[in-house]
C-alpha positions as a LaTeX table, in Angstrom:
\begin{tabular}{lrrr}
\hline
Residue & $x$ (\AA) & $y$ (\AA) & $z$ (\AA) \\
\hline
Met1 & 91.42 & 103.59 & 88.70 \\
Gly2 & 94.54 & 101.21 & 88.79 \\
Phe3 & 95.07 & 98.37 & 91.60 \\
Asn4 & 92.61 & 99.60 & 93.88 \\
Ser5 & 89.67 & 98.89 & 91.08 \\
Phe6 & 85.90 & 98.60 & 91.88 \\
Glu7 & 86.22 & 95.49 & 90.10 \\
Lys8 & 88.14 & 93.98 & 92.24 \\
Leu9 & 86.02 & 94.96 & 95.13 \\
Gln10 & 83.35 & 93.34 & 93.26 \\
Gln11 & 84.96 & 90.10 & 92.98 \\
Ser12 & 85.81 & 90.04 & 96.68 \\
His13 & 84.22 & 92.18 & 98.88 \\
Pro14 & 80.79 & 91.29 & 100.34 \\
Cys15 & 79.04 & 94.58 & 100.08 \\
Phe16 & 80.21 & 95.32 & 96.85 \\
Gly17 & 79.55 & 92.32 & 95.44 \\
Gly18 & 76.20 & 91.92 & 96.18 \\
His19 & 76.69 & 88.46 & 98.05 \\
Ile20 & 77.31 & 86.68 & 94.72 \\
Asn21 & 81.20 & 86.34 & 95.60 \\
Asn22 & 80.69 & 84.46 & 99.00 \\
Ser23 & 83.22 & 86.24 & 100.46 \\
Gly24 & 83.41 & 86.97 & 104.08 \\
Arg25 & 84.70 & 90.12 & 106.17 \\
Ile26 & 85.94 & 91.10 & 109.62 \\
His27 & 84.84 & 93.92 & 111.36 \\
Leu28 & 88.04 & 95.02 & 113.87 \\
Pro29 & 86.44 & 97.09 & 116.72 \\
Val30 & 89.53 & 99.27 & 117.25 \\
Ser31 & 88.42 & 102.85 & 117.24 \\
Pro32 & 86.54 & 103.69 & 120.59 \\
Gly33 & 86.17 & 107.57 & 120.77 \\
Cys34 & 84.06 & 110.08 & 118.23 \\
Asn35 & 84.90 & 113.53 & 117.18 \\
Ile36 & 81.76 & 114.70 & 116.28 \\
Ala37 & 78.01 & 114.25 & 117.62 \\
Cys38 & 75.73 & 113.02 & 115.61 \\
Thr39 & 72.16 & 113.61 & 116.82 \\
Phe40 & 70.98 & 110.37 & 115.78 \\
Cys41 & 73.79 & 108.16 & 116.93 \\
Asp42 & 73.87 & 105.92 & 119.83 \\
Arg43 & 77.14 & 103.73 & 120.38 \\
Gln44 & 77.08 & 100.77 & 122.88 \\
Ile45 & 78.68 & 98.22 & 124.00 \\
Asn46 & 76.38 & 95.10 & 124.08 \\
Glu47 & 75.75 & 91.80 & 121.94 \\
Thr48 & 72.15 & 92.57 & 121.49 \\
Glu49 & 71.67 & 94.93 & 119.05 \\
Asn50 & 72.52 & 94.39 & 115.25 \\
Arg51 & 73.42 & 97.68 & 114.16 \\
Pro52 & 76.27 & 100.14 & 113.22 \\
Gly53 & 78.11 & 101.56 & 116.28 \\
Val54 & 77.66 & 98.88 & 118.39 \\
Thr55 & 80.28 & 96.20 & 119.68 \\
Ser56 & 80.42 & 93.32 & 122.31 \\
Thr57 & 84.53 & 94.67 & 123.02 \\
Val58 & 87.20 & 97.19 & 121.72 \\
Leu59 & 90.22 & 96.09 & 120.72 \\
Lys60 & 93.92 & 97.17 & 120.68 \\
Pro61 & 96.17 & 97.21 & 117.26 \\
Ser62 & 98.38 & 94.32 & 119.21 \\
Asp63 & 95.24 & 92.21 & 119.53 \\
Ile64 & 94.88 & 92.09 & 115.69 \\
Val65 & 96.78 & 89.62 & 114.30 \\
Glu66 & 95.86 & 86.52 & 116.80 \\
Val67 & 92.19 & 87.94 & 116.09 \\
Ile68 & 92.19 & 87.50 & 112.32 \\
Asp69 & 94.28 & 84.43 & 112.27 \\
Lys70 & 91.59 & 82.99 & 114.82 \\
Ala71 & 88.63 & 84.15 & 112.21 \\
Leu72 & 90.22 & 82.84 & 109.35 \\
Lys73 & 90.50 & 79.34 & 111.08 \\
Ile74 & 86.81 & 79.60 & 111.94 \\
Cys75 & 86.09 & 81.14 & 108.46 \\
Pro76 & 88.56 & 80.78 & 105.65 \\
Asp77 & 86.23 & 82.81 & 103.02 \\
Ile78 & 87.18 & 85.97 & 105.42 \\
Lys79 & 88.63 & 88.08 & 102.39 \\
Val80 & 88.16 & 92.10 & 103.72 \\
Ala81 & 89.42 & 93.33 & 107.11 \\
Gly82 & 87.13 & 96.33 & 107.86 \\
Ile83 & 86.96 & 98.91 & 110.78 \\
Ala84 & 83.99 & 100.86 & 111.15 \\
Gly85 & 83.90 & 102.19 & 114.61 \\
Pro86 & 82.32 & 101.93 & 116.93 \\
Gly87 & 83.71 & 105.55 & 117.33 \\
Asp88 & 85.22 & 107.25 & 114.12 \\
Thr89 & 88.36 & 105.54 & 112.66 \\
Leu90 & 90.15 & 108.63 & 112.24 \\
Ala91 & 89.22 & 110.18 & 115.80 \\
Ser92 & 92.38 & 108.56 & 116.68 \\
Asp93 & 95.46 & 106.46 & 115.52 \\
Arg94 & 94.41 & 102.83 & 116.12 \\
Ala95 & 92.92 & 102.58 & 112.77 \\
Ile96 & 95.90 & 103.40 & 110.79 \\
Glu97 & 98.03 & 101.57 & 113.14 \\
Thr98 & 95.95 & 98.65 & 112.77 \\
Phe99 & 95.73 & 98.45 & 108.94 \\
Lys100 & 99.59 & 98.53 & 109.17 \\
Ile101 & 99.67 & 95.46 & 110.91 \\
Val102 & 96.92 & 94.17 & 108.34 \\
Lys103 & 99.12 & 95.13 & 105.48 \\
Glu104 & 102.29 & 93.55 & 106.79 \\
His105 & 100.82 & 90.05 & 108.35 \\
Phe106 & 97.52 & 89.72 & 105.82 \\
Pro107 & 98.98 & 91.52 & 102.97 \\
Glu108 & 96.26 & 89.78 & 100.22 \\
Met109 & 93.17 & 91.33 & 102.52 \\
Ile110 & 91.09 & 93.76 & 101.18 \\
Lys111 & 91.19 & 96.79 & 103.58 \\
Cys112 & 88.07 & 98.69 & 104.11 \\
Met113 & 87.24 & 101.82 & 106.43 \\
Ser114 & 84.29 & 103.96 & 107.41 \\
Thr115 & 84.61 & 107.42 & 108.78 \\
Asn116 & 82.50 & 110.81 & 109.58 \\
Gly117 & 85.34 & 112.62 & 107.19 \\
Leu118 & 86.18 & 115.44 & 109.36 \\
Leu119 & 89.90 & 114.70 & 109.39 \\
Leu120 & 89.55 & 112.61 & 106.23 \\
Tyr121 & 91.65 & 115.16 & 104.23 \\
Glu122 & 94.50 & 115.70 & 106.47 \\
Lys123 & 95.06 & 111.98 & 107.00 \\
Ala124 & 94.25 & 111.03 & 103.21 \\
Asp125 & 98.11 & 110.61 & 102.57 \\
Glu126 & 98.14 & 108.07 & 105.41 \\
Leu127 & 95.23 & 106.02 & 104.14 \\
Ile128 & 96.45 & 106.26 & 100.49 \\
Glu129 & 100.11 & 105.31 & 101.73 \\
Leu130 & 98.45 & 102.42 & 103.18 \\
Gly131 & 96.53 & 101.20 & 100.05 \\
Ile132 & 93.18 & 101.40 & 101.72 \\
Asp133 & 90.90 & 99.83 & 99.07 \\
Ser134 & 87.46 & 101.11 & 100.05 \\
Leu135 & 86.61 & 104.17 & 101.84 \\
Thr136 & 83.22 & 104.99 & 103.23 \\
Val137 & 82.03 & 108.39 & 104.20 \\
Thr138 & 79.20 & 109.42 & 105.98 \\
Val139 & 77.79 & 112.64 & 104.53 \\
Asn140 & 74.48 & 113.58 & 105.75 \\
Ala141 & 74.03 & 117.26 & 104.18 \\
Val142 & 75.96 & 119.42 & 101.98 \\
Asp143 & 74.32 & 122.67 & 103.51 \\
Pro144 & 75.64 & 123.66 & 106.68 \\
Glu145 & 72.07 & 124.58 & 107.86 \\
Ile146 & 70.77 & 121.11 & 107.56 \\
Glu147 & 74.36 & 119.82 & 108.72 \\
Ala148 & 73.65 & 121.44 & 111.79 \\
Lys149 & 70.24 & 119.88 & 112.79 \\
Leu150 & 72.09 & 116.36 & 112.49 \\
Asn151 & 75.24 & 117.18 & 114.61 \\
Lys152 & 75.20 & 119.06 & 117.97 \\
Phe153 & 79.34 & 119.69 & 118.05 \\
Ile154 & 82.37 & 119.13 & 116.52 \\
Ile155 & 85.84 & 118.36 & 118.32 \\
Tyr156 & 88.42 & 119.60 & 116.02 \\
His157 & 92.39 & 119.97 & 116.93 \\
Gly158 & 91.24 & 119.92 & 120.73 \\
Glu159 & 88.20 & 122.62 & 120.33 \\
Arg160 & 84.47 & 122.15 & 120.78 \\
Leu161 & 82.59 & 123.72 & 117.86 \\
Glu162 & 78.91 & 123.90 & 117.40 \\
Gly163 & 76.11 & 124.69 & 115.00 \\
Val164 & 76.59 & 126.13 & 111.30 \\
Glu165 & 80.37 & 127.05 & 111.94 \\
Ala166 & 81.20 & 123.16 & 112.79 \\
Ala167 & 78.88 & 122.17 & 110.01 \\
Lys168 & 80.93 & 124.62 & 107.29 \\
Ile169 & 84.11 & 122.83 & 108.90 \\
Leu170 & 82.80 & 119.12 & 108.45 \\
Ile171 & 81.15 & 119.61 & 105.07 \\
Glu172 & 84.52 & 121.20 & 103.55 \\
Asn173 & 86.78 & 118.64 & 105.10 \\
Gln174 & 84.56 & 115.77 & 103.98 \\
Leu175 & 84.26 & 117.28 & 100.16 \\
Lys176 & 87.82 & 117.92 & 100.18 \\
Gly177 & 89.01 & 114.50 & 101.43 \\
Ile178 & 86.45 & 112.33 & 98.77 \\
Lys179 & 88.22 & 114.09 & 96.11 \\
Lys180 & 91.62 & 113.60 & 97.29 \\
Val181 & 91.53 & 109.96 & 97.75 \\
Ala182 & 89.49 & 109.54 & 94.91 \\
Asp183 & 91.79 & 111.27 & 92.70 \\
Ser184 & 94.29 & 108.58 & 93.98 \\
Gly185 & 92.34 & 105.82 & 92.69 \\
Met186 & 90.54 & 104.65 & 96.14 \\
Thr187 & 86.87 & 103.36 & 95.63 \\
Val188 & 84.74 & 105.85 & 97.82 \\
Lys189 & 81.31 & 104.96 & 98.88 \\
Ile190 & 78.97 & 107.69 & 100.93 \\
Asn191 & 76.54 & 106.84 & 103.67 \\
Thr192 & 73.50 & 108.97 & 104.19 \\
Val193 & 71.37 & 108.78 & 106.95 \\
Leu194 & 67.73 & 109.88 & 105.66 \\
Val195 & 66.09 & 111.62 & 108.31 \\
Pro196 & 62.81 & 112.77 & 106.33 \\
Glu197 & 61.85 & 115.85 & 108.39 \\
Ile198 & 65.27 & 117.00 & 108.49 \\
Asn199 & 67.23 & 115.99 & 105.26 \\
Gly200 & 64.57 & 114.42 & 103.10 \\
Asp201 & 64.69 & 116.94 & 100.32 \\
His202 & 68.39 & 117.34 & 100.36 \\
Ile203 & 69.41 & 113.75 & 99.30 \\
Glu204 & 69.60 & 114.56 & 95.28 \\
Glu205 & 72.03 & 117.66 & 96.18 \\
Ile206 & 73.85 & 115.40 & 98.55 \\
Ala207 & 74.38 & 112.97 & 95.69 \\
Arg208 & 75.15 & 115.21 & 92.88 \\
Thr209 & 78.09 & 117.13 & 95.10 \\
Val210 & 79.97 & 114.01 & 96.26 \\
Ala211 & 79.54 & 112.77 & 92.63 \\
Glu212 & 81.20 & 115.79 & 91.76 \\
Cys213 & 83.91 & 114.97 & 94.07 \\
Gly214 & 84.63 & 111.62 & 92.69 \\
Ala215 & 82.81 & 108.98 & 94.80 \\
Trp216 & 81.46 & 105.80 & 93.15 \\
Leu217 & 78.55 & 104.60 & 95.29 \\
Tyr218 & 75.65 & 105.98 & 97.39 \\
Asn219 & 74.15 & 104.15 & 100.37 \\
Ile220 & 70.94 & 105.74 & 101.68 \\
Ile221 & 70.29 & 104.41 & 105.35 \\
Pro222 & 67.07 & 105.07 & 107.01 \\
Leu223 & 67.00 & 106.64 & 110.17 \\
Ile224 & 66.68 & 104.51 & 113.50 \\
Pro225 & 65.06 & 106.52 & 115.77 \\
Gln226 & 66.87 & 107.20 & 118.83 \\
Ala227 & 69.16 & 109.26 & 120.83 \\
Glu228 & 68.05 & 112.91 & 120.10 \\
Leu229 & 65.99 & 111.76 & 117.20 \\
Lys230 & 64.25 & 109.16 & 118.68 \\
Asp231 & 61.10 & 110.99 & 118.30 \\
Met232 & 61.59 & 111.36 & 114.79 \\
Arg233 & 59.83 & 109.12 & 112.09 \\
Ala234 & 61.80 & 106.63 & 110.23 \\
Pro235 & 61.20 & 107.18 & 106.48 \\
Thr236 & 58.77 & 105.14 & 104.88 \\
Cys237 & 59.61 & 102.76 & 101.95 \\
Ala238 & 58.40 & 105.10 & 99.26 \\
Glu239 & 60.48 & 108.01 & 100.44 \\
Ile240 & 63.58 & 105.70 & 100.77 \\
Asp241 & 62.59 & 104.77 & 96.99 \\
Asp242 & 62.37 & 108.38 & 95.91 \\
Ala243 & 65.64 & 109.31 & 97.44 \\
Arg244 & 67.02 & 106.52 & 95.71 \\
Thr245 & 65.79 & 107.50 & 92.35 \\
Lys246 & 66.65 & 110.93 & 92.89 \\
Ala247 & 70.38 & 110.32 & 94.20 \\
Gly248 & 70.52 & 107.59 & 90.97 \\
Arg249 & 70.86 & 110.50 & 88.55 \\
Tyr250 & 74.19 & 111.51 & 89.65 \\
Ile251 & 75.38 & 108.28 & 91.17 \\
Asp252 & 75.24 & 104.54 & 91.57 \\
Ile253 & 73.03 & 103.30 & 94.22 \\
Phe254 & 74.03 & 100.83 & 97.00 \\
Arg255 & 71.40 & 98.56 & 98.02 \\
His256 & 72.12 & 95.91 & 99.76 \\
Cys257 & 73.51 & 97.30 & 103.01 \\
Gln258 & 73.07 & 94.99 & 106.20 \\
His259 & 73.66 & 97.52 & 108.67 \\
Cys260 & 76.41 & 95.52 & 110.25 \\
Arg261 & 77.49 & 95.61 & 113.85 \\
Ala262 & 80.97 & 97.31 & 114.30 \\
Asp263 & 82.42 & 93.55 & 115.21 \\
Ala264 & 80.71 & 91.45 & 112.77 \\
Val265 & 82.26 & 88.50 & 111.27 \\
Gly266 & 81.72 & 86.32 & 108.56 \\
Val267 & 79.62 & 86.14 & 105.42 \\
Pro268 & 76.93 & 88.80 & 105.55 \\
Gly269 & 73.16 & 87.09 & 105.56 \\
Lys270 & 75.11 & 83.46 & 105.45 \\
Ser271 & 77.31 & 83.33 & 108.52 \\
Glu272 & 77.98 & 85.22 & 111.73 \\
Phe273 & 81.14 & 84.07 & 113.99 \\
Gly274 & 81.36 & 87.43 & 115.86 \\
Asp275 & 80.49 & 85.54 & 119.07 \\
Gln276 & 83.26 & 83.13 & 118.98 \\
Ile277 & 86.11 & 85.40 & 117.71 \\
Tyr278 & 85.12 & 88.32 & 120.54 \\
Phe279 & 84.87 & 88.06 & 124.20 \\
Arg280 & 81.32 & 89.05 & 124.91 \\
Arg281 & 79.46 & 91.22 & 127.43 \\
Val282 & 76.17 & 91.43 & 127.79 \\
Asn283 & 74.06 & 94.51 & 128.01 \\
Ile284 & 76.80 & 97.04 & 129.35 \\
Lys285 & 76.06 & 100.41 & 128.16 \\
Glu286 & 79.24 & 102.74 & 127.93 \\
Thr287 & 79.71 & 106.15 & 127.46 \\
Phe288 & 82.17 & 106.81 & 124.38 \\
Ser289 & 84.13 & 110.16 & 124.35 \\
His290 & 84.01 & 112.91 & 121.80 \\
Gly291 & 87.58 & 113.14 & 121.24 \\
\hline
\end{tabular}
């Protein structure tokens, strides 16, 4: 796998090391908007919820050097700069601009990002050139009929597409993108939101497909009933274990996700400095654009 090796991530990335390396990370919330509309997603600006898609503020790339410098003074254990929202990292140019700044000013930092993968294939060369070490792609189905139940629409090159047509485009771009970046040596992790009544019987097929494309790790995230799926039930522990067992036939399973906020700072499970790094705004709900 070359320089961007999984072994390097195990030594220096708090997620991949299972918290045994005591490394910290800073999430840089620079990506405000999204280009798909997941039925379970509820992105918010607040300081109270501890889950993905939530931040207390949205930064500009020009803020990054000052923010990271401040964070390193408070928590010298930070070794990873990650971008995980609150929107999609490739729906705007902000994440790529930010990683260019990180690469220039903090060259030793591991660069980690998450995306829904809609634009991954066409942005892959830029990510490879930037030297992204770890990429997480959220793939909730590889069957368009199932994906269409988890995604209301996509905004693709300015056009709003819905249903199975949109799902086909999303899945194709995700899988082509995963293969392209994985072939370059980038470590790819897959996130799947487990919705028992929709994709509960589909996890094994997702795992097999993404593994064939070169993904290394698979993270099954239990549904948080909210947004349009607020009346759906969360999976039981037994259902999560069963899904992991089936997926584990094809790919290594990621078992210690902390479901971090998009503005988390510190060593997961040991310290959190987000309130000292970012300007906090209490309980202000914002509607993020999908485009």
